[in-house]
CSV table of C-alpha atoms in Angstrom, one decimal:
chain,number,residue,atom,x,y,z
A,1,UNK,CA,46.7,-87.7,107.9
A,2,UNK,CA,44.5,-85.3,105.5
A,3,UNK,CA,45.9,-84.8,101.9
A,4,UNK,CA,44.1,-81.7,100.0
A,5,UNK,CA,44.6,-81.9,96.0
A,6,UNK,CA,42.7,-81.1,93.2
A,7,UNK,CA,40.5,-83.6,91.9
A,8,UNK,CA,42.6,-84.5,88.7
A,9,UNK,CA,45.3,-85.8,90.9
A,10,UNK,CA,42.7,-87.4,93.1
A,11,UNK,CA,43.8,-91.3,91.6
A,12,UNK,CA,47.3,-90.0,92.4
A,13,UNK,CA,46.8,-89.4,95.7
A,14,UNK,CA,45.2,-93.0,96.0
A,15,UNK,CA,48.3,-94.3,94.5
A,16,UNK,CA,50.6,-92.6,97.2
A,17,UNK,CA,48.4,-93.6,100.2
A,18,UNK,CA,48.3,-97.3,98.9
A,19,UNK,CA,51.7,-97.4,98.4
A,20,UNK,CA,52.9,-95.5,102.0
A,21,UNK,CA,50.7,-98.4,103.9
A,22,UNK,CA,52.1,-100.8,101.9
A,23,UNK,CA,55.6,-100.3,103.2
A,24,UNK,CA,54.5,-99.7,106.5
A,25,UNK,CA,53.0,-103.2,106.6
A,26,UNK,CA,56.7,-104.0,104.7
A,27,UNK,CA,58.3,-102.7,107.6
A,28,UNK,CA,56.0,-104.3,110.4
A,29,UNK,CA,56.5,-107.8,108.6
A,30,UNK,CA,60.5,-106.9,108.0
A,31,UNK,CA,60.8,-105.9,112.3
A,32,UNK,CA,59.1,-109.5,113.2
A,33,UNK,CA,61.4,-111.0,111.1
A,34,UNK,CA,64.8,-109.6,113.0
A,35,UNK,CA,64.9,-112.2,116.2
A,36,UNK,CA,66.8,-111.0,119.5
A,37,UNK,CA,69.0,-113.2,121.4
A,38,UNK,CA,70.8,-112.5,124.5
A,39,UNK,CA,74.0,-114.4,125.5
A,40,UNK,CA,76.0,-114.5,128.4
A,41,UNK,CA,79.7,-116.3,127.7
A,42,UNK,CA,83.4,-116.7,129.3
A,43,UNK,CA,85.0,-113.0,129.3
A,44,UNK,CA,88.1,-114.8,127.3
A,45,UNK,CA,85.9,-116.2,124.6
A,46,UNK,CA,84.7,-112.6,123.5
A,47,UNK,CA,87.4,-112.3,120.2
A,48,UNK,CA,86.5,-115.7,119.6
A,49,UNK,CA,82.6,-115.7,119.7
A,50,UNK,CA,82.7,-112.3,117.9
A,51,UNK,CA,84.7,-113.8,114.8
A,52,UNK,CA,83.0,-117.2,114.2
A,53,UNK,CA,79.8,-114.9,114.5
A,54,UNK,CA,80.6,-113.1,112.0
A,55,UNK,CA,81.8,-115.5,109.5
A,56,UNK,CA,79.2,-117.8,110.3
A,57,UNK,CA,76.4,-115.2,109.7
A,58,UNK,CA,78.5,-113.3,106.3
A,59,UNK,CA,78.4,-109.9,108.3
A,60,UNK,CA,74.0,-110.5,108.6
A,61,UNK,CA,74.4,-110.6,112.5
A,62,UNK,CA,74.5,-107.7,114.8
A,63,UNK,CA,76.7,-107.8,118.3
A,64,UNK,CA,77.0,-105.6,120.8
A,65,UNK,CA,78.6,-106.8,124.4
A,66,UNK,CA,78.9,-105.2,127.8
A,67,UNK,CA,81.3,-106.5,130.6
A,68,UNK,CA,79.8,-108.1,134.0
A,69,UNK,CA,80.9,-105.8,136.8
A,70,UNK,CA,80.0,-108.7,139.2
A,71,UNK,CA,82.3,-111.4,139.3
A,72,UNK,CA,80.5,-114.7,138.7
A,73,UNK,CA,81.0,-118.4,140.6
A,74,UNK,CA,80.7,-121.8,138.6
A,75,UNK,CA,78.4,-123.3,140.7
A,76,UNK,CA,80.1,-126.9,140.0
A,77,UNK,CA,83.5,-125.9,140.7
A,78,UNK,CA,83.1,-122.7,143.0
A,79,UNK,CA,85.7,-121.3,140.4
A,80,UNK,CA,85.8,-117.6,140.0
A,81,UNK,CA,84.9,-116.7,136.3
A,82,UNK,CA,84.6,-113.2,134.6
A,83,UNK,CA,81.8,-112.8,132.1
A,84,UNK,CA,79.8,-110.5,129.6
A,85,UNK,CA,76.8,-110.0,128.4
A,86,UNK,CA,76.0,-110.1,124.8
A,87,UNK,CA,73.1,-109.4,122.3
A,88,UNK,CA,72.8,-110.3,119.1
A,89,UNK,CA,70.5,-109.0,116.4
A,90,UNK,CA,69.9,-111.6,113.1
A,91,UNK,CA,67.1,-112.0,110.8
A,92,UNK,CA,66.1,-115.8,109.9
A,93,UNK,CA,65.0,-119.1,110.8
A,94,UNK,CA,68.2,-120.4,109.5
A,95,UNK,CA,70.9,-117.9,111.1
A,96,UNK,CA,68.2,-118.6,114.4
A,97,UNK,CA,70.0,-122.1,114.3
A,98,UNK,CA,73.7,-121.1,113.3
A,99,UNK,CA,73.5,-118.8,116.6
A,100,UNK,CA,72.1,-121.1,118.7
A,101,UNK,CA,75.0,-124.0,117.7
A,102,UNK,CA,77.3,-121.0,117.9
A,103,UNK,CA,76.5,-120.3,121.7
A,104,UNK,CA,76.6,-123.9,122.7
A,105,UNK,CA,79.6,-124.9,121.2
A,106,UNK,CA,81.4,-122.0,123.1
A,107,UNK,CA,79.3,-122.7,126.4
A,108,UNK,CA,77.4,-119.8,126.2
A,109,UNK,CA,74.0,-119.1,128.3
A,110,UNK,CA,71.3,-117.9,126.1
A,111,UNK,CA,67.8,-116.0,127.0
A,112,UNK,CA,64.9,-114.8,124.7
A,113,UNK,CA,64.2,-111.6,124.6
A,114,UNK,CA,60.5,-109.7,123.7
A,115,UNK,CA,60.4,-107.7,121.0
A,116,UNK,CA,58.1,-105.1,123.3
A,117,UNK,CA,60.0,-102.6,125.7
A,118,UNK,CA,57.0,-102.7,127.9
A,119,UNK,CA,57.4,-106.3,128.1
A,120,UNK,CA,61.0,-106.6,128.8
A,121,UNK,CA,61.2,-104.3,131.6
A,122,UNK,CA,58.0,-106.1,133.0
A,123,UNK,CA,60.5,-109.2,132.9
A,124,UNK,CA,63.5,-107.4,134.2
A,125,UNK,CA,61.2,-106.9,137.3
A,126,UNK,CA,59.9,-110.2,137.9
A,127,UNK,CA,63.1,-111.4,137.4
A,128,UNK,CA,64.5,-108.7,140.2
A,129,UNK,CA,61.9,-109.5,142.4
A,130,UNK,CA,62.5,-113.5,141.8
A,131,UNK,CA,66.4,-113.0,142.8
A,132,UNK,CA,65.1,-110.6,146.3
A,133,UNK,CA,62.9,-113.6,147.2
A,134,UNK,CA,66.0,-116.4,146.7
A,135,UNK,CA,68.2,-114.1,148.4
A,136,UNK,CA,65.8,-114.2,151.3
A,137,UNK,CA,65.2,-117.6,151.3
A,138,UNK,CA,68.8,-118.3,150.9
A,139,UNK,CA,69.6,-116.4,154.2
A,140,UNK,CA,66.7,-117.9,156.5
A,141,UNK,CA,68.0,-121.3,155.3
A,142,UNK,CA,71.1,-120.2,156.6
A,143,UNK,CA,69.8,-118.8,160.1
A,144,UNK,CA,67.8,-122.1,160.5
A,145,UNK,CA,71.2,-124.3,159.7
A,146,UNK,CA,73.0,-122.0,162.3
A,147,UNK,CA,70.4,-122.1,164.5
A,148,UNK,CA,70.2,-126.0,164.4
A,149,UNK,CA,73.5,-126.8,164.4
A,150,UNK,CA,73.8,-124.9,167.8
A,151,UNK,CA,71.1,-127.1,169.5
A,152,UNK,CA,73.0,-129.9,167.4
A,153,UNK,CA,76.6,-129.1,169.2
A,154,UNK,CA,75.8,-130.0,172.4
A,155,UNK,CA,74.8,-133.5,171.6
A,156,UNK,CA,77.5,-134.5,169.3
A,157,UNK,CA,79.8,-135.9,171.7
A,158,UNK,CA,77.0,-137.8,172.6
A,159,UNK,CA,76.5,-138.9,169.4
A,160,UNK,CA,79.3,-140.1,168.0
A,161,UNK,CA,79.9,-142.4,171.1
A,162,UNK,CA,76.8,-144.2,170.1
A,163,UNK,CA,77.7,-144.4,166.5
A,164,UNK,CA,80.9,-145.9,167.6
A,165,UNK,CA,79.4,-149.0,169.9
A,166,UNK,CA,76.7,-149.3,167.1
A,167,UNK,CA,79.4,-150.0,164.6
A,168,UNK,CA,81.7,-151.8,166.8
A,169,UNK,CA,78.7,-154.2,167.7
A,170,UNK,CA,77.9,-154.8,164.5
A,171,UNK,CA,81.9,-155.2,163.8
A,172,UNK,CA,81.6,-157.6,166.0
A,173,UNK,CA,78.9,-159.8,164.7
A,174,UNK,CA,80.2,-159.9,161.4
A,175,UNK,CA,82.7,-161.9,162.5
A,176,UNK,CA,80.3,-164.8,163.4
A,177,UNK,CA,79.1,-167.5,161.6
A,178,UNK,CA,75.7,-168.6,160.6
A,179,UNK,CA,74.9,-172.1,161.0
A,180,UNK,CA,72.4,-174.5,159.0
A,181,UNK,CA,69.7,-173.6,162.0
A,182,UNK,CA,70.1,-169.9,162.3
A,183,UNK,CA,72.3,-169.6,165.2
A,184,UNK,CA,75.3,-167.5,165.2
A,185,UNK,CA,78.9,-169.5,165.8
A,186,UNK,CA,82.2,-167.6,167.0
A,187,UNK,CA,85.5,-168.6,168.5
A,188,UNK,CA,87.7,-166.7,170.3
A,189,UNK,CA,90.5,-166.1,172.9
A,190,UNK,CA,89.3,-165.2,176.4
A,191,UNK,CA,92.0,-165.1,179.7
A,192,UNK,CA,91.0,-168.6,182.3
A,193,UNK,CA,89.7,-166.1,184.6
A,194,UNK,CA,86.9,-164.7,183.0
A,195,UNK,CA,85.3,-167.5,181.5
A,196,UNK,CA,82.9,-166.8,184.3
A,197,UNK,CA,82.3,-163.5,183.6
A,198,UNK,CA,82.4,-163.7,179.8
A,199,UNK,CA,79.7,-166.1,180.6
A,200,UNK,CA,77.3,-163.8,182.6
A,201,UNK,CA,77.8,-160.9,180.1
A,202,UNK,CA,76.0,-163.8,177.5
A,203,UNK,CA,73.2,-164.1,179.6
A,204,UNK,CA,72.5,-160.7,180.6
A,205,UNK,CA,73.0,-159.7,176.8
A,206,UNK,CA,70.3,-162.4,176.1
A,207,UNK,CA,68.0,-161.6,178.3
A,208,UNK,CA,67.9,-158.0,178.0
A,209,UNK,CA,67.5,-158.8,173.8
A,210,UNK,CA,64.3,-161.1,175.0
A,211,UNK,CA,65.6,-163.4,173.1
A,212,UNK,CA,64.3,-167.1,173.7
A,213,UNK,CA,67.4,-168.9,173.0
A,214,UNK,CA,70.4,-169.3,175.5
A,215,UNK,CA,73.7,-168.5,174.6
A,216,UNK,CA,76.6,-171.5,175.3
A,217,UNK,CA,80.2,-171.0,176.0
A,218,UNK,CA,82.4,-174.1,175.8
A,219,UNK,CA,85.4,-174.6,175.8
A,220,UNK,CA,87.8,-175.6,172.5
A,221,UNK,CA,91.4,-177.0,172.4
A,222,UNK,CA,93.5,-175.9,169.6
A,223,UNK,CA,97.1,-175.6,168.4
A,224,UNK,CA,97.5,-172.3,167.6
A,225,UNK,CA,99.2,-170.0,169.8
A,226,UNK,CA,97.3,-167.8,172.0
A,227,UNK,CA,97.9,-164.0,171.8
A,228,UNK,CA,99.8,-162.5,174.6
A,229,UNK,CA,97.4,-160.8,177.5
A,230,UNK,CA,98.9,-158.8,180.4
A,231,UNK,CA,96.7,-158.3,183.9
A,232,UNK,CA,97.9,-154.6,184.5
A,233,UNK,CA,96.3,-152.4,187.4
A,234,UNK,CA,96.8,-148.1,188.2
A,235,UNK,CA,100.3,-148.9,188.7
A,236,UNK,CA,101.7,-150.9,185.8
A,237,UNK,CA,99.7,-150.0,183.0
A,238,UNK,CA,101.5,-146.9,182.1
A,239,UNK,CA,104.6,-149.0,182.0
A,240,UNK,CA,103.5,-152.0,180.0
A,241,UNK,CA,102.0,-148.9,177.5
A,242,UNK,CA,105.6,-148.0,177.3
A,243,UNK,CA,107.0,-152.2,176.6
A,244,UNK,CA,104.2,-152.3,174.4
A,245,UNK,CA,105.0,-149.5,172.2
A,246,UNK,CA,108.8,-151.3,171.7
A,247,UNK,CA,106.9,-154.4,171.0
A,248,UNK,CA,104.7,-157.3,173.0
A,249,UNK,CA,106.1,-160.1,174.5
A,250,UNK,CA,105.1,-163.8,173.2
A,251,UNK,CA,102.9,-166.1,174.7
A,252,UNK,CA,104.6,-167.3,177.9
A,253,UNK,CA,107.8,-165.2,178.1
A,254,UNK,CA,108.6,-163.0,180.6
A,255,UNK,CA,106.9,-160.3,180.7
A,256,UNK,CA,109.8,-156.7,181.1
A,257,UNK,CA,107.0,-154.3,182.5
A,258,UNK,CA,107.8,-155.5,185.9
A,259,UNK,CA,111.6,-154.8,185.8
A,260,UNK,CA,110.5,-151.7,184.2
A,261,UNK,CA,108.2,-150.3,187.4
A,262,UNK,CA,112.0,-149.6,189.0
A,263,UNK,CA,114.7,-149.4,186.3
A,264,UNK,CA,112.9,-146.9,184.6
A,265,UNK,CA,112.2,-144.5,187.3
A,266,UNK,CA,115.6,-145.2,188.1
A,267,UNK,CA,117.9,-144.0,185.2
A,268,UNK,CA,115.2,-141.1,185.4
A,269,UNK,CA,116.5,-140.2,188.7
A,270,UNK,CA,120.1,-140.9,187.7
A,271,UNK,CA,119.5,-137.8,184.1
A,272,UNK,CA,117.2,-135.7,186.4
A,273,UNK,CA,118.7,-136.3,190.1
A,274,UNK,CA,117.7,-133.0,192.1
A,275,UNK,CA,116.2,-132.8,195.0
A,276,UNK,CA,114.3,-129.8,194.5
A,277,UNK,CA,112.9,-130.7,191.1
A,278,UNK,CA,112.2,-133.9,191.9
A,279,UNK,CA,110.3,-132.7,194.9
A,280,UNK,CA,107.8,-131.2,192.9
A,281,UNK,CA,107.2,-134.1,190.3
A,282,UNK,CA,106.7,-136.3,193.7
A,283,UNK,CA,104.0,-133.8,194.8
A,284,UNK,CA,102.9,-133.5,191.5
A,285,UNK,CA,102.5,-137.0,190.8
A,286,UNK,CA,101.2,-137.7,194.5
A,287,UNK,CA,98.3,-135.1,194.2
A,288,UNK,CA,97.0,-137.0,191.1
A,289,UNK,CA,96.9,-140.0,192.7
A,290,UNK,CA,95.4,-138.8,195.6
A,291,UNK,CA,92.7,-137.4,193.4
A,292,UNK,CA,91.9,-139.4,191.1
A,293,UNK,CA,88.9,-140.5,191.8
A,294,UNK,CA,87.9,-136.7,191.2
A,295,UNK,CA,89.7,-136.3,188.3
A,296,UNK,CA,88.6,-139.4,186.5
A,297,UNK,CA,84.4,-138.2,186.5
A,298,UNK,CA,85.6,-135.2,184.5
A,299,UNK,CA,87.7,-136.8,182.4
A,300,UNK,CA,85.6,-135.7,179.6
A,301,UNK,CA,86.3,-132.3,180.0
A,302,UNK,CA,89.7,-132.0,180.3
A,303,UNK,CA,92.0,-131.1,177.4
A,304,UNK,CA,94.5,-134.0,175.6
A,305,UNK,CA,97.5,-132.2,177.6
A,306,UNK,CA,96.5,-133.2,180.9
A,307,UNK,CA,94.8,-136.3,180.0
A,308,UNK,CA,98.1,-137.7,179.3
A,309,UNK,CA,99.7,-136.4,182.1
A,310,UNK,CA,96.9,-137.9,184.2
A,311,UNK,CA,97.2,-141.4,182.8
A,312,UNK,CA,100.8,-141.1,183.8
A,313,UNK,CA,100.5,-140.0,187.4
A,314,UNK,CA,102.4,-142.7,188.5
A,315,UNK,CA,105.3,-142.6,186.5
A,316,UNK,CA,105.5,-139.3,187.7
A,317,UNK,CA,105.5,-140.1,190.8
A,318,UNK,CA,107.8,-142.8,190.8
A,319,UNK,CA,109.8,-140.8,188.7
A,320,UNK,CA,110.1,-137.3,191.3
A,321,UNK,CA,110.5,-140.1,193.9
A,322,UNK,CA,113.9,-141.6,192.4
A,323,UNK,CA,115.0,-137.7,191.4
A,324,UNK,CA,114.8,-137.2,194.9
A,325,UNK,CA,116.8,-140.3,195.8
A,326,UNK,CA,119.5,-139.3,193.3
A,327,UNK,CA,119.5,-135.8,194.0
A,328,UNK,CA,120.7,-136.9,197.6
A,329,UNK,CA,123.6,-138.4,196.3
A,330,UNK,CA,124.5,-135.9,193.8
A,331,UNK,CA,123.8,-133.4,196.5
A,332,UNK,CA,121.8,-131.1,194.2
A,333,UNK,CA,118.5,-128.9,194.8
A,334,UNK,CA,117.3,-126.7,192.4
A,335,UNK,CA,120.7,-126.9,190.7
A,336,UNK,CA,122.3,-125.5,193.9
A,337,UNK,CA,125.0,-127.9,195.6
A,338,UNK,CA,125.0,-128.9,199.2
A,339,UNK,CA,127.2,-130.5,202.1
A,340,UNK,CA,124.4,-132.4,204.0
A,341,UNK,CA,126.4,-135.6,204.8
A,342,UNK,CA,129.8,-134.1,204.6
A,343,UNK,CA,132.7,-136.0,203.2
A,344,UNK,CA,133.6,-139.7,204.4
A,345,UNK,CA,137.1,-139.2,203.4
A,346,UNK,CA,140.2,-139.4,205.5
A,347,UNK,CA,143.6,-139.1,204.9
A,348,UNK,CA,146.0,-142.1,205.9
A,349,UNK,CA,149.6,-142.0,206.5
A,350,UNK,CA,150.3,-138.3,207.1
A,351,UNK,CA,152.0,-136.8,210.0
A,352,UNK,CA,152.7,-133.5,208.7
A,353,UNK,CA,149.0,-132.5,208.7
A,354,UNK,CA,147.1,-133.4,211.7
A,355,UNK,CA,144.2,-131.3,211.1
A,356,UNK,CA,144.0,-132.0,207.1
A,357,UNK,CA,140.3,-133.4,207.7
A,358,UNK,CA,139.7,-129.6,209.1
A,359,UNK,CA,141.0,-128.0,206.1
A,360,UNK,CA,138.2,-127.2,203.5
A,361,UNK,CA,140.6,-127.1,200.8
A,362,UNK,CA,141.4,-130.7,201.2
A,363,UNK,CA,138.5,-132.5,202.3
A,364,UNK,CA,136.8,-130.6,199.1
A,365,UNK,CA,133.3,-129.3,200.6
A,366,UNK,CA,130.3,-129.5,197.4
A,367,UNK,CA,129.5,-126.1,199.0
A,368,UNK,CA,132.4,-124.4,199.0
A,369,UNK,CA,132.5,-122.9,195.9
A,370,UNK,CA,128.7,-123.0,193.9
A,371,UNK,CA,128.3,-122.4,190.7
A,372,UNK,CA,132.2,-123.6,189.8
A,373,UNK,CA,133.7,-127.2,189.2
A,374,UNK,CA,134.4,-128.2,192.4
A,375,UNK,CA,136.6,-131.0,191.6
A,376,UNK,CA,139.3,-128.6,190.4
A,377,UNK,CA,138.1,-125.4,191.7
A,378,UNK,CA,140.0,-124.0,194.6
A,379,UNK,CA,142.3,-127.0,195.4
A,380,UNK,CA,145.4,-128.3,195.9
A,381,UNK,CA,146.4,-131.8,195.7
A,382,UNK,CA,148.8,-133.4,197.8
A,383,UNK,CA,151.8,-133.7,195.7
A,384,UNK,CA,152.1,-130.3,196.2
């Protein structure tokens, strides 16, 4: 800048230049007094933050906000919240401090912000390039967890079987007690006829431990009442399942499972009696059985449906078996009647029909008429 004047105004012009640097150096020291602060707050606190700003400040505090087009999460309640961004301009140490209590009393997020444009937008970069790199990490972690949980899936099963005898041993041994010389001390029921083999399962459990100690078994007397234990094989433990879920029988009593092998397939057959129908549960049931062996090394795969109709095979079985039975006496298949006995009726004291055990109308053949009530349908009674 080149000022030409004559020299009589020369201490004038001195004057001028003195005085334009001095407010230059006025406004360089005024600038790096005015701070920058940008806030990012709750979309519904924006009237609110706005007004105690302003009061707080006396009108001295400069605001200018801008709604979020992203939607944000709260990351400790994975809540949906809408936000906006704010910036406020304020000059002072102690506004600095109002603004700062102001923001954290409303749950605000603040973040300093240069003063240089050159610098902010070389932070707005890093910053950019910070959130590419998370994002990327963020989806490898994610293709490693989905990778690792598919090699994990197919040994789950496996798994959790394991994590249920661990437990249940340890279950177990929680219920013994120590004694004064380290040993562990347990009582227990066990049925007379596997004292022996209760006894070998010690020893093998012993010696496969290593341990240098062998386990005793004796046996206790005592007054309390033993629970009740039923021997059940293929056959009757699906029916003392079904007793059992009415209630167990006490120590001693009779046990209603065996009456239960034939009075429950029974009334079955009395409800379902068809011979068709019952047919098919028979084979149905039989095939099961027949299988079984077959059946019960893929057990594992099967789905809960036919596990529980496998488990049942020969209630099924017995159950097609006395359909059949009663179908035969209701003269029923497949809901169709039949005449495969005929009638065992005969008519006493008549001489005006001789040939009345001839007559279809009288001697009232299930066939005769399907689909109707054949006690009424078609007949004529005797009186008349």
């Amino acid at each position: 800048l080149v000022y030409i004047c004559p020299n009589s105004d020369f201490k004038k012009l001195i004057y001028i230049i003195q005085l334009e640097l001095k407010c230059k150096q006025q406004i360089q020291i005024f600038k790096k007094q005015w701070y920058q602060r940008r806030v990012r707050v709750n979309r519904t606190k924006i009237p609110v933050f706005e007004r105690v700003l302003w009061r707080a400040s006396r009108g001295k505090a400069l605001l200018r906000h801008m709604e979020i087009g992203e939607v944000l999460k709260d990351p400790a309640t994975e809540e949906e919240i809408p936000k906006s961004t704010f910036i406020v301009y304020f000059q002072g140490e102690q506004l600095k401090m109002r603004v700062k209590k102001i923001c954290e009393g409303l749950g605000a997020t603040t973040y300093p912000c240069k003063e240089d444009w050159e610098e902010r937008k070389q932070t707005e970069q890093e910053v950019e390039k910070r959130l590419t790199e998370l994002v990327s990490i963020l989806e490898e972690t994610k293709n490693h967890r989905f990778r690792m949980l598919n090699t994990v899936v197919s040994s789950i099963n496996a798994w959790i079987i394991q994590v249920r005898k661990v437990k249940a041993i340890y279950y177990t041994m929680n219920k013994f007690k120590k004694t004064e010389t380290g040993l562990l001390h347990a009582e227990g029921w066990c049925p007379k006829f596997q004292l022996n083999e209760v006894d070998r399962a010690l020893k093998r459990g012993a010696q496969a431990a290593g341990s240098g100690v062998a386990p005793v078994l004796n046996t206790i007397t005592t007054r309390k009442s033993p629970p009740t234990y039923h021997r059940t094989n293929k056959l009757t433990k699906g029916y003392q399942a079904i007793i059992d879920a009415y209630g167990v029988a006490s120590y001693q009593e009779i046990n209603p499972a065996i009456f239960t092998i034939i009075t429950f397939p029974f009334l079955f057959g009395i409800m379902f009696g068809d011979i068709g129908h019952g047919l098919v549960m028979f084979l149905a049931g039989l095939y099961l059985v027949l299988r079984e062996d077959f059946f019960l090394k893929r057990l594992k795969s099967y789905e809960e449906i036919f596990l529980m109709m496998f488990h049942g095979r020969y209630i099924i079985m017995m159950n097609g078996l006395f359909a059949i039975y009663a179908g035969f006496l209701y003269n029923d298949m497949f809901s169709l009647s039949l005449n495969i006995f005929g009638s065992s009726w005969r008519p006493t004291n008549f001489t005006q029909y001789h040939n009345v055990t001839k007559d279809a109308m009288y001697m009232l053949d299930p066939a005769m008429y399907p689909g109707k009530d054949h006690e009424y349908s078609g007949t004529r009674t005797f009186r008349d």
